[in-house]
mmCIF file of C-alpha atoms in Angstrom:
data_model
loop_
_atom_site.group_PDB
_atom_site.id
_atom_site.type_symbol
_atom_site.label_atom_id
_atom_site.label_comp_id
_atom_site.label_asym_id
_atom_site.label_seq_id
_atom_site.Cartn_x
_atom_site.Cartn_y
_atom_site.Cartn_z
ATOM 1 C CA UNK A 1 -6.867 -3.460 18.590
ATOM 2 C CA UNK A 2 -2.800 -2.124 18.149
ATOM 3 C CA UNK A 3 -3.098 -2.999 14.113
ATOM 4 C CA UNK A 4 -0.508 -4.166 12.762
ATOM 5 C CA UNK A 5 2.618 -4.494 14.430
ATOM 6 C CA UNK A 6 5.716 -4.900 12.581
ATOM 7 C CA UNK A 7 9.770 -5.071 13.768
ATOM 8 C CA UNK A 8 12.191 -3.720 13.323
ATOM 9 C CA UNK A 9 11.028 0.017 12.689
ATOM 10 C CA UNK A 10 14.537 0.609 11.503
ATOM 11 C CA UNK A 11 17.701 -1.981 10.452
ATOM 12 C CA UNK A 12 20.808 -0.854 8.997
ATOM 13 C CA UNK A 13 23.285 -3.602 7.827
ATOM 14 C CA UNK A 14 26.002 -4.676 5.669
ATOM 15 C CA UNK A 15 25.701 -5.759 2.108
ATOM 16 C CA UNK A 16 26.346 -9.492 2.512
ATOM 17 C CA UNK A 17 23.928 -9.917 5.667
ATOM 18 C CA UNK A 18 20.691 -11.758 6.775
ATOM 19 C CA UNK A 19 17.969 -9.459 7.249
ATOM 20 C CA UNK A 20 14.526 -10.783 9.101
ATOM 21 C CA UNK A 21 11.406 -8.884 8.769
ATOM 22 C CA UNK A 22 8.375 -9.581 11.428
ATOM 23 C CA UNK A 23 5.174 -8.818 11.148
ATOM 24 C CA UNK A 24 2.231 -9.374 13.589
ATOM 25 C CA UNK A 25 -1.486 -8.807 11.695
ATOM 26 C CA UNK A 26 -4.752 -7.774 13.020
ATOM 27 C CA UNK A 27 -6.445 -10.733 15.365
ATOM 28 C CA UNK A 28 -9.070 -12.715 13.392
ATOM 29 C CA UNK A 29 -7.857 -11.403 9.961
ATOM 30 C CA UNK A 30 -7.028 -14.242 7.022
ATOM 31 C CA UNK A 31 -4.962 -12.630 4.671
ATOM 32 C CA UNK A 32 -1.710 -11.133 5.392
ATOM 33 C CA UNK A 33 0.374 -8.659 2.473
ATOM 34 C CA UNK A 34 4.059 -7.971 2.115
ATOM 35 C CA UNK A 35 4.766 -5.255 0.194
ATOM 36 C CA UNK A 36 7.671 -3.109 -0.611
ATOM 37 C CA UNK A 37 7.734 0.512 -1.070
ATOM 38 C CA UNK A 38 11.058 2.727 -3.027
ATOM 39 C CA UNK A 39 10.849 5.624 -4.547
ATOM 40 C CA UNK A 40 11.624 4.072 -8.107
ATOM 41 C CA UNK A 41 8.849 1.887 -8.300
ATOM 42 C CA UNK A 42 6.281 3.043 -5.544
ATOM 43 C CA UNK A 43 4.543 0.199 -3.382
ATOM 44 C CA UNK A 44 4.663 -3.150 -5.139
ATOM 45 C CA UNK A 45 3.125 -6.612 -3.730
ATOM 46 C CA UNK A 46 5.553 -9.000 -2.937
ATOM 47 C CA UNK A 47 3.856 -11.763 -1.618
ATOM 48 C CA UNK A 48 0.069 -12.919 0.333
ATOM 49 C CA UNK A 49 -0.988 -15.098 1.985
ATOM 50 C CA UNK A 50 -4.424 -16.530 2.969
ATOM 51 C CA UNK A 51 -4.817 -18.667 6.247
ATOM 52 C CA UNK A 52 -1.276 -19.142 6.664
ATOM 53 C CA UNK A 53 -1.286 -20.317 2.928
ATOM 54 C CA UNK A 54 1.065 -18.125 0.071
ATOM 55 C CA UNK A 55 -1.184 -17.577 -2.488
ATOM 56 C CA UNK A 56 0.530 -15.296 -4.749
ATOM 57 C CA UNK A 57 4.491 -14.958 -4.456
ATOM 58 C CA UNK A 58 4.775 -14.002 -8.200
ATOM 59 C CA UNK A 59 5.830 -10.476 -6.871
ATOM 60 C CA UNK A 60 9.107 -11.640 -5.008
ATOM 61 C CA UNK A 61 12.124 -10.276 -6.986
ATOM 62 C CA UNK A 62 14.539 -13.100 -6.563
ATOM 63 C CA UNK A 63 15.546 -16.079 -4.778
ATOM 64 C CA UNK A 64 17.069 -14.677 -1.706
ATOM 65 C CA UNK A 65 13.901 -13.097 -0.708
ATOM 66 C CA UNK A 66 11.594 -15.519 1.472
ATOM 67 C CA UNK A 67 8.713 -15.093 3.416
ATOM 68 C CA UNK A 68 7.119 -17.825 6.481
ATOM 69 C CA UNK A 69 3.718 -17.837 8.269
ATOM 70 C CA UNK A 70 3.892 -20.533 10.641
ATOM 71 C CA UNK A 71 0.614 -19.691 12.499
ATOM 72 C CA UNK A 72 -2.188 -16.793 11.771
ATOM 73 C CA UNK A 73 -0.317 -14.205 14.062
ATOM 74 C CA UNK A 74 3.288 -14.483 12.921
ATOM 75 C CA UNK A 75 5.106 -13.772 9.301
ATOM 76 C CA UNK A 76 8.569 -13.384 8.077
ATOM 77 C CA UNK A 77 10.357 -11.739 5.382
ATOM 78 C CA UNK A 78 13.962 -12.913 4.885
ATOM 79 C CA UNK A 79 16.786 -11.501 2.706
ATOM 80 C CA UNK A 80 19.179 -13.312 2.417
ATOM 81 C CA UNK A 81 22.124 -12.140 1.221
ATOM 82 C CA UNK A 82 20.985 -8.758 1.517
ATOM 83 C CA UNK A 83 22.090 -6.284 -1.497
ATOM 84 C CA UNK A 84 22.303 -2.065 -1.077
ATOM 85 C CA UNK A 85 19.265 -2.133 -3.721
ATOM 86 C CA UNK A 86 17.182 -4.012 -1.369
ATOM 87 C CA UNK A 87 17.594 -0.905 0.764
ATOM 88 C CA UNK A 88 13.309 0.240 1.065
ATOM 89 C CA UNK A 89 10.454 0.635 3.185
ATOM 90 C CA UNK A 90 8.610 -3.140 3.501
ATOM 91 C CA UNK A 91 4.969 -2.885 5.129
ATOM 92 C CA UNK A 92 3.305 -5.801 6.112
ATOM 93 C CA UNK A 93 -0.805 -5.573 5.769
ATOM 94 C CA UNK A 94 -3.850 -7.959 7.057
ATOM 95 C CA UNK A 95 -7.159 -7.642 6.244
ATOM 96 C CA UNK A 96 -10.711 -10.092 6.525
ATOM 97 C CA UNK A 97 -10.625 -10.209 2.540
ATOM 98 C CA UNK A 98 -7.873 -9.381 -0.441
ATOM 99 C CA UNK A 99 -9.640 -5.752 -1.049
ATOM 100 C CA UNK A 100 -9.159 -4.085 2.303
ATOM 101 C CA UNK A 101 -6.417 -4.222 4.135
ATOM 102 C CA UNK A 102 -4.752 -2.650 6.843
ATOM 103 C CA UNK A 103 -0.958 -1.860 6.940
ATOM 104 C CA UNK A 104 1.566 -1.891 9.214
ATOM 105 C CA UNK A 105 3.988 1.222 9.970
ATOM 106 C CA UNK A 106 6.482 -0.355 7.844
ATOM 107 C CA UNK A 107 10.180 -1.691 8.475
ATOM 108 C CA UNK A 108 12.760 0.802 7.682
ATOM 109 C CA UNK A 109 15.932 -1.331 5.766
ATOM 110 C CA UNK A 110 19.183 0.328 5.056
ATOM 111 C CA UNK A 111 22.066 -2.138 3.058
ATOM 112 C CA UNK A 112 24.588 -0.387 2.971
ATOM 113 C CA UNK B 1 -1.431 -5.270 -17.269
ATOM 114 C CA UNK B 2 -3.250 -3.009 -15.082
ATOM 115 C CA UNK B 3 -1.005 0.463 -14.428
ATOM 116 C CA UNK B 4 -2.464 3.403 -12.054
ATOM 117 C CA UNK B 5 -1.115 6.876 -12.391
ATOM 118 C CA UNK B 6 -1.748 9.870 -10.431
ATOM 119 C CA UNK B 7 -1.403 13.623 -11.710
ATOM 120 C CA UNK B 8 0.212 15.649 -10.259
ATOM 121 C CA UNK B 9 2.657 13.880 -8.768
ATOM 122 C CA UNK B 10 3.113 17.082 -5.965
ATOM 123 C CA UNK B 11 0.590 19.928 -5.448
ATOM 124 C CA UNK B 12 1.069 22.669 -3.205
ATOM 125 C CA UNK B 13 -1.898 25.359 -2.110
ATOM 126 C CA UNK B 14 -2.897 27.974 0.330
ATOM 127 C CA UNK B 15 -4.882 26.359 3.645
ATOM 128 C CA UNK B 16 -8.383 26.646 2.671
ATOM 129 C CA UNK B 17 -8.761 25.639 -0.628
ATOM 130 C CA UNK B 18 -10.688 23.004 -2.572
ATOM 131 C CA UNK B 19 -8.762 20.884 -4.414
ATOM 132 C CA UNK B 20 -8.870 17.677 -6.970
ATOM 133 C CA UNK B 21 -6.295 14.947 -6.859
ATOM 134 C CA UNK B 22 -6.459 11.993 -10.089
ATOM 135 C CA UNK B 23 -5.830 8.708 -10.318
ATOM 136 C CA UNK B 24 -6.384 6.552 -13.335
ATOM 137 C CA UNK B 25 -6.353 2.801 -14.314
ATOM 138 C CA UNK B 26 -5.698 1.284 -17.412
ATOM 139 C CA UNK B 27 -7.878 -2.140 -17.225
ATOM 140 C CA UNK B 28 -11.868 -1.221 -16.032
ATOM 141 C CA UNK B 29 -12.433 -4.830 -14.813
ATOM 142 C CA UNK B 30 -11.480 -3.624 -11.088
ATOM 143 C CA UNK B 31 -13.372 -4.860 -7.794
ATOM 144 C CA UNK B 32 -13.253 -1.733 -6.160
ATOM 145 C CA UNK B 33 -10.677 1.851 -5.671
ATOM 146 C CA UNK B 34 -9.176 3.126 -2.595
ATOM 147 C CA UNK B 35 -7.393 5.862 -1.574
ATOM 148 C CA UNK B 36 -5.003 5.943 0.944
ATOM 149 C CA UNK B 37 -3.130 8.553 2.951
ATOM 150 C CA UNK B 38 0.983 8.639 3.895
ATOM 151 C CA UNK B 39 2.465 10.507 6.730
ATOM 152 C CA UNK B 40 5.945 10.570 6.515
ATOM 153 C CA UNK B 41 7.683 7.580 8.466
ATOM 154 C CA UNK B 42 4.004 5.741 8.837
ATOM 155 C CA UNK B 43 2.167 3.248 7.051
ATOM 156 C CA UNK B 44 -0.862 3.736 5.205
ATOM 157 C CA UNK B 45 -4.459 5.033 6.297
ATOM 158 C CA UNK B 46 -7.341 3.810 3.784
ATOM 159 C CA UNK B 47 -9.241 7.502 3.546
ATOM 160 C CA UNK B 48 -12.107 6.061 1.408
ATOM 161 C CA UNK B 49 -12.994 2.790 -0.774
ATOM 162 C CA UNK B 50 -15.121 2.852 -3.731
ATOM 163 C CA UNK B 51 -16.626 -0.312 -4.872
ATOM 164 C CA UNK B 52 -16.807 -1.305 -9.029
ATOM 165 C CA UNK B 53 -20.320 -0.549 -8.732
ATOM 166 C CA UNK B 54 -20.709 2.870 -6.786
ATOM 167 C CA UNK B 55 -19.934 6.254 -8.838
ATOM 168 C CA UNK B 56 -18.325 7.841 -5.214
ATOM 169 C CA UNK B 57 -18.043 8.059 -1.511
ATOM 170 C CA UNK B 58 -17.383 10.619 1.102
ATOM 171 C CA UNK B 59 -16.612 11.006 4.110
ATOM 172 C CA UNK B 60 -16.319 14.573 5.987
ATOM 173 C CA UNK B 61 -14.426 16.924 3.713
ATOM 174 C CA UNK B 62 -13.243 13.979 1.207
ATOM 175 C CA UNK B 63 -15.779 12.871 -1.730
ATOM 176 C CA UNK B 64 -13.988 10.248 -3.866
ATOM 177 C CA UNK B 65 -15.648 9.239 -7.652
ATOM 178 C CA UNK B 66 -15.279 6.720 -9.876
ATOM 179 C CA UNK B 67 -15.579 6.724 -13.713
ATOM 180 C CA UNK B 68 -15.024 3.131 -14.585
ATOM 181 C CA UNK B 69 -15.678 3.212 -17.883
ATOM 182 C CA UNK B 70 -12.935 6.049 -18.895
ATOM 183 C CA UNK B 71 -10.975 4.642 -15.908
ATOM 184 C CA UNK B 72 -10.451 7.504 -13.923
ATOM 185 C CA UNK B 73 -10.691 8.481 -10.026
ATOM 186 C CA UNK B 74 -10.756 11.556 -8.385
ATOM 187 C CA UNK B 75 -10.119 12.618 -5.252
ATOM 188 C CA UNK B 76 -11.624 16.137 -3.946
ATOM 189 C CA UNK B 77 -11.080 17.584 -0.717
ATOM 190 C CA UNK B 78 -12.529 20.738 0.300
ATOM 191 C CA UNK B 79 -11.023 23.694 2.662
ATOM 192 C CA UNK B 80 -7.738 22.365 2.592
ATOM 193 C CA UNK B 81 -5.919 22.121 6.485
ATOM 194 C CA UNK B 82 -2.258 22.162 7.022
ATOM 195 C CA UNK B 83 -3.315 18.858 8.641
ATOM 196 C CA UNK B 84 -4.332 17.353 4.982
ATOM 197 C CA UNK B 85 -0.192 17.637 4.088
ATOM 198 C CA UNK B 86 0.674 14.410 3.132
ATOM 199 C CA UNK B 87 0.951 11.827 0.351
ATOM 200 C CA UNK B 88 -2.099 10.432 -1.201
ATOM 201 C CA UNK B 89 -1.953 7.040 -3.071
ATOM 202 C CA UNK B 90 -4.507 5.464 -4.915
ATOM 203 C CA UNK B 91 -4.967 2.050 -5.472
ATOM 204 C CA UNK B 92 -7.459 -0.624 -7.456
ATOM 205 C CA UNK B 93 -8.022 -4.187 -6.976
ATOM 206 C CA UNK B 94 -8.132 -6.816 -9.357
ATOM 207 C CA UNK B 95 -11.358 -8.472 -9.649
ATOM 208 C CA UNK B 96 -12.595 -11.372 -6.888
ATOM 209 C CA UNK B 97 -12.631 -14.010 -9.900
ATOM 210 C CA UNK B 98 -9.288 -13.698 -10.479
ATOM 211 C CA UNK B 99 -8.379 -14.339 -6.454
ATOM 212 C CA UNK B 100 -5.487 -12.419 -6.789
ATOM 213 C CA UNK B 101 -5.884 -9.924 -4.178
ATOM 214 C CA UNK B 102 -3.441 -7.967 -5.706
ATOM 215 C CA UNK B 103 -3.428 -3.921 -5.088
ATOM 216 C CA UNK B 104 -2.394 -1.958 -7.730
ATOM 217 C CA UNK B 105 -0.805 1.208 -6.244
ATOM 218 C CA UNK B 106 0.010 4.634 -7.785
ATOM 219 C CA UNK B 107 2.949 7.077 -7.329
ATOM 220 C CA UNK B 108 1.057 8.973 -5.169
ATOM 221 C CA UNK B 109 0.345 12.750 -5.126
ATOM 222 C CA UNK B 110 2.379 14.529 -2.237
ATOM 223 C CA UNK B 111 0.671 17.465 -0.707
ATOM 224 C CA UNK B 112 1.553 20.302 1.025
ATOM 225 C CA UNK B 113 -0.880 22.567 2.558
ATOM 226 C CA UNK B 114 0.450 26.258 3.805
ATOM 227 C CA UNK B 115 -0.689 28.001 6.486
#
């Protein structure tokens, strides 16, 4: 299996911009993690879902961050507008149940 | 609210030695431990998961254990390789009944192995 496949690896933008996060999980898994990793505050959960379903979103910071699964092998992460403290490592994650997952190489955002 | 912490928060030792990483929780009522591994610029790896019930696990040269009564975790790995450098985070989850599937993640212990 390639795991989990997120894109971009890298983005640096402009304070102001949309930024869209992709993630593919792991074929067959249920549950699918965003979660955000800075050096201030280490990796936090933003947001899960289960069977396309958001279960818990309690960890999103703020309104202009949004996240989609519109079928079991596709999720986004919007921010929108983006802000220079939004500038961190996001991973996306699957897994068969909440307790072990499997992440992603991360996406790479710069706001600059 | 359940807070992890791991001590120290960057060790550095000669290749071949045994060493001990920690991790502790604040809240007992966890479903199970992991700990992970970070390569710089790559996700995570899980290295080994201890369920609420087990005391520890191992796997090659890594033996995790679990106190979850004082809430602590450690991580031992023995004959250190230049290949172990990297960052170590540990991480519980919340228990089933509460469906949050929530990981709670530590700073991580970054370490550096020397030829």
């Amino acid at each position: 299996d390639a795991g989990v496949i997120q894109s971009p690896r890298h983005e640096v933008t402009e304070m102001g911009q949309e930024v869209t996060l992709r993630c593919k999980p792991i074929s067959g898994h249920d549950y699918l993690f965003w979660y955000r990793q800075t050096m201030m505050r280490g990796l936090e959960l933003l947001i899960y879902f289960n069977n396309n379903v958001p279960i818990d979103d309690s960890g999103m910071p703020e309104d202009r961050f949004s996240a989609k699964m519109p079928n079991a092998s596709f999720s986004t992460l919007k921010i929108q507008p983006s802000e220079p403290r939004d500038s961190a490592v996001y991973f996306c994650a699957s897994s068969f149940d909440p307790h072990t997952i499997y992440f992603g190489e991360g996406s790479w955002l710069t706001v600059v | 609210k359940q807070e992890v912490t791991q001590i120290p928060a960057a060790l550095s030792v000669p290749e071949g030695e045994n060493l001990v990483l920690n991790c502790s929780f604040t809240d007992s009522a966890i479903y199970n431990l992991q700990w992970f591994r970070q390569d710089p610029g790559k996700g995570l790896t899980s290295l080994l998961l201890i369920q609420s019930s087990q005391r520890e696990q191992t796997s090659g040269r890594l033996n995790a254990s679990l106190d979850k009564s004082s809430g602590r975790s450690t991580l031992y790995i023995a004959a250190s390789q230049p290949g172990d450098s990297a960052t170590y985070l540990c991480a519980v989850s919340q228990p089933v009944s509460s469906n949050t599937g929530k990981l709670i993640f530590g700073q991580g212990t970054t370490l550096q192995v020397k030829p």
